[in-house]
Tab-separated table of C-alpha atoms in Angstrom:
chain	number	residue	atom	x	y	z
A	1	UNK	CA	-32.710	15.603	34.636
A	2	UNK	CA	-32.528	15.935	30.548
A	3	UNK	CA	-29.645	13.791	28.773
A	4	UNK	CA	-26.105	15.244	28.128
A	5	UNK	CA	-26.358	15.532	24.693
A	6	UNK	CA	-23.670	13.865	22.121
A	7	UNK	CA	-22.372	14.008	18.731
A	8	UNK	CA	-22.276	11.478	16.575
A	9	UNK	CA	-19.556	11.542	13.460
A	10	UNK	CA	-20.617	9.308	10.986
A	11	UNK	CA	-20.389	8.395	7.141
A	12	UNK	CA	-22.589	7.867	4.655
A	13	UNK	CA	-22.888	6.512	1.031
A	14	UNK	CA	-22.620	9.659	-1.404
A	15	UNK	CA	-25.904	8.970	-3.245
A	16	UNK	CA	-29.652	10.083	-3.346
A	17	UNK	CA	-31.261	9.041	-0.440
A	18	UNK	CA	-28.950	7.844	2.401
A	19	UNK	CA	-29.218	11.365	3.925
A	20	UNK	CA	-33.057	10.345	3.927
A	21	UNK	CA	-32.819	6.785	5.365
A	22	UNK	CA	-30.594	8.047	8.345
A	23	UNK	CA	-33.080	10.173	9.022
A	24	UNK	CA	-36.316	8.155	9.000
A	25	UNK	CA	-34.219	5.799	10.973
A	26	UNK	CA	-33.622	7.586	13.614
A	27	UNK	CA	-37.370	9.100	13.498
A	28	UNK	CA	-38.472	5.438	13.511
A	29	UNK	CA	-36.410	4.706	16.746
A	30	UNK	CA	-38.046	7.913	18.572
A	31	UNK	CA	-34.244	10.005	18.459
A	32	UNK	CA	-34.907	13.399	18.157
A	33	UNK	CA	-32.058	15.251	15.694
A	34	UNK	CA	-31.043	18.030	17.891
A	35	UNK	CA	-28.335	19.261	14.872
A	36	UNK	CA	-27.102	17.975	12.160
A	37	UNK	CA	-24.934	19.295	9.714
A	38	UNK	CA	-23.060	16.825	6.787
A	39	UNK	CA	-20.599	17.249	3.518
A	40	UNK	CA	-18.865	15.105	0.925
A	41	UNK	CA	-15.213	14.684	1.358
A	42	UNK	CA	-12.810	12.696	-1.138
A	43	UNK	CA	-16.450	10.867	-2.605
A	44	UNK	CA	-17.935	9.951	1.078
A	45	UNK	CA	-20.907	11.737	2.676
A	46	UNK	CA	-19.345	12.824	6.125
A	47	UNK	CA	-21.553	14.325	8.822
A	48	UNK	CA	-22.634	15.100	12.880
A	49	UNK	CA	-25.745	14.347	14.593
A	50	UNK	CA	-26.237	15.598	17.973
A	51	UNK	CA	-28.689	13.558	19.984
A	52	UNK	CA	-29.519	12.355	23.600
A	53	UNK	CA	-29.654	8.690	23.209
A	54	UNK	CA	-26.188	7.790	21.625
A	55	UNK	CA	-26.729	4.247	21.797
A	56	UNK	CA	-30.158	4.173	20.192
A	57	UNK	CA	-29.263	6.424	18.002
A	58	UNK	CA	-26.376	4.352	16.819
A	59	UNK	CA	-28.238	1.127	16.513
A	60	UNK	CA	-30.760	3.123	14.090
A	61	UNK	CA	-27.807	4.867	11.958
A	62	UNK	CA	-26.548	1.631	11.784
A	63	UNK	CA	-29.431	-0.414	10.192
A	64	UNK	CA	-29.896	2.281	8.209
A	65	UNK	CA	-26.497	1.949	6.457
A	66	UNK	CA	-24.833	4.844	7.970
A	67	UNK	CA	-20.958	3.745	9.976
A	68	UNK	CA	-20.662	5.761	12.912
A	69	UNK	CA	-17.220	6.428	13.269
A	70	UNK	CA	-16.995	8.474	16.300
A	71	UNK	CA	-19.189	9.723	19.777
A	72	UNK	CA	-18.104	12.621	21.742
A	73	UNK	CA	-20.094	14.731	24.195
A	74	UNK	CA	-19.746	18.564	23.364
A	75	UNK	CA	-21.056	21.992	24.793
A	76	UNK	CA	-24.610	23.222	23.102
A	77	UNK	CA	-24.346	27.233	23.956
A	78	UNK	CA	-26.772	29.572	22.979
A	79	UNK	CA	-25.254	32.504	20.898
A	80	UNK	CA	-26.310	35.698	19.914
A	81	UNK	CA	-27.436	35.777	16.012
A	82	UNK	CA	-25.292	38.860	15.311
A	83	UNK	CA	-21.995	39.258	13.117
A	84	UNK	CA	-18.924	38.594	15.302
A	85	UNK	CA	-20.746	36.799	17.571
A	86	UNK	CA	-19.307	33.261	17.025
A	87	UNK	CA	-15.714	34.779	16.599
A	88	UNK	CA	-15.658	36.580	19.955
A	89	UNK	CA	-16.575	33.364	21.368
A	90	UNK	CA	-14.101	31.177	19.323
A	91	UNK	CA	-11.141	33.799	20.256
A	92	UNK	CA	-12.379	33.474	24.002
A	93	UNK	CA	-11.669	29.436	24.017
A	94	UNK	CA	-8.754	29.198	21.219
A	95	UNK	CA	-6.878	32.439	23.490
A	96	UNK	CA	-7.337	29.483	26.129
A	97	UNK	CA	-5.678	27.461	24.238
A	98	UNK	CA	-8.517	25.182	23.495
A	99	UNK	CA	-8.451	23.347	20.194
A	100	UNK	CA	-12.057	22.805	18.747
A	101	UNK	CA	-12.935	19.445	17.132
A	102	UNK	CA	-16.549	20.100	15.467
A	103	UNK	CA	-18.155	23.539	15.589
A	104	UNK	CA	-21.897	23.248	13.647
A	105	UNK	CA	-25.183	25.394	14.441
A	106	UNK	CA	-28.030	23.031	15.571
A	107	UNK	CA	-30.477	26.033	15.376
A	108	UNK	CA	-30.082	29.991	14.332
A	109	UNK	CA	-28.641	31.142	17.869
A	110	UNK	CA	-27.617	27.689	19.447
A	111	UNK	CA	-23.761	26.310	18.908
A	112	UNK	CA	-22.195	22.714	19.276
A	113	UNK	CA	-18.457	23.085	20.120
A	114	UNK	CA	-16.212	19.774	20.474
A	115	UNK	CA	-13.249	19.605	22.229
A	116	UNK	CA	-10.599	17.181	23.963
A	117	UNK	CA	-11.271	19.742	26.972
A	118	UNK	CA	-14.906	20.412	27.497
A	119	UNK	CA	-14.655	21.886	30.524
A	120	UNK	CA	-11.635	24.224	30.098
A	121	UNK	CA	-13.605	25.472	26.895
A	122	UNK	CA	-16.554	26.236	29.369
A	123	UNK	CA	-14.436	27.880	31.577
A	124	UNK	CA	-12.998	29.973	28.590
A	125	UNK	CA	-16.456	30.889	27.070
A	126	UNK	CA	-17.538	32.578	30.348
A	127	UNK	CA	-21.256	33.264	31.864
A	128	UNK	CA	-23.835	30.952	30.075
A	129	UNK	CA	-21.564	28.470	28.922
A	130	UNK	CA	-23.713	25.596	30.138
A	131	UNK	CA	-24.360	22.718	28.226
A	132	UNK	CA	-28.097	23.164	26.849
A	133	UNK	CA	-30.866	20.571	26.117
């Protein structure tokens, strides 16, 4: 059975190169970078890193300078690569009342949604809304 994937928030140095080093690290320490997806805010680099082994993963982001500052599991749903498409299934989970936390692409038609209720914003996003590996 594959891993439930996770997302890692953590914060980076803003200079040349720590984006880099995070990511050799975790290369280094065999975790595959399911999605990422980072920005500066007030002069830190701020990002999320979806992988399968949290704890390894965390060790490696770690040495490599990074602070994780948070780990939450989340729902990876494939998505159609069409305008509208993410807003139909946004409206579906907030008209649940379902506040998202982190909403980031790991690839072209796959999603990462982060919630405080996972599994009421499954219920809410309907047929397919299985977590994917």
């Amino acid at each position: 059975m594959a891993n439930q994937l996770k997302d890692l928030t953590i914060e980076l140095e803003e200079k040349a190169g720590t984006v880099a080093a995070a990511a050799e690290a975790l290369g280094k320490a065999g975790v595959n970078i399911e999605g990422i997806c980072g920005f500066v805010v007030g002069g830190k680099g701020v990002g999320h890193v979806l992988v399968g082994d949290p704890a390894k993963a965390r060790q490696a982001l770690e040495s490599a300078g990074a602070r994780v500052t948070g780990e939450q599991d989340v729902l990876v749903l494939d998505i159609e690569d069409k305008p509208g498409a993410l807003g139909k299934l946004t409206r579906k989970i907030a008209d649940a009342g379902v506040s998202l936390n982190a909403v980031y692409l790991a690839t072209r038609t796959r999603v990462v949604l982060g919630a405080r209720d996972l599994e009421k914003a499954r219920a809410a996003a309907g047929e397919g809304a299985a977590t994917r590996r």
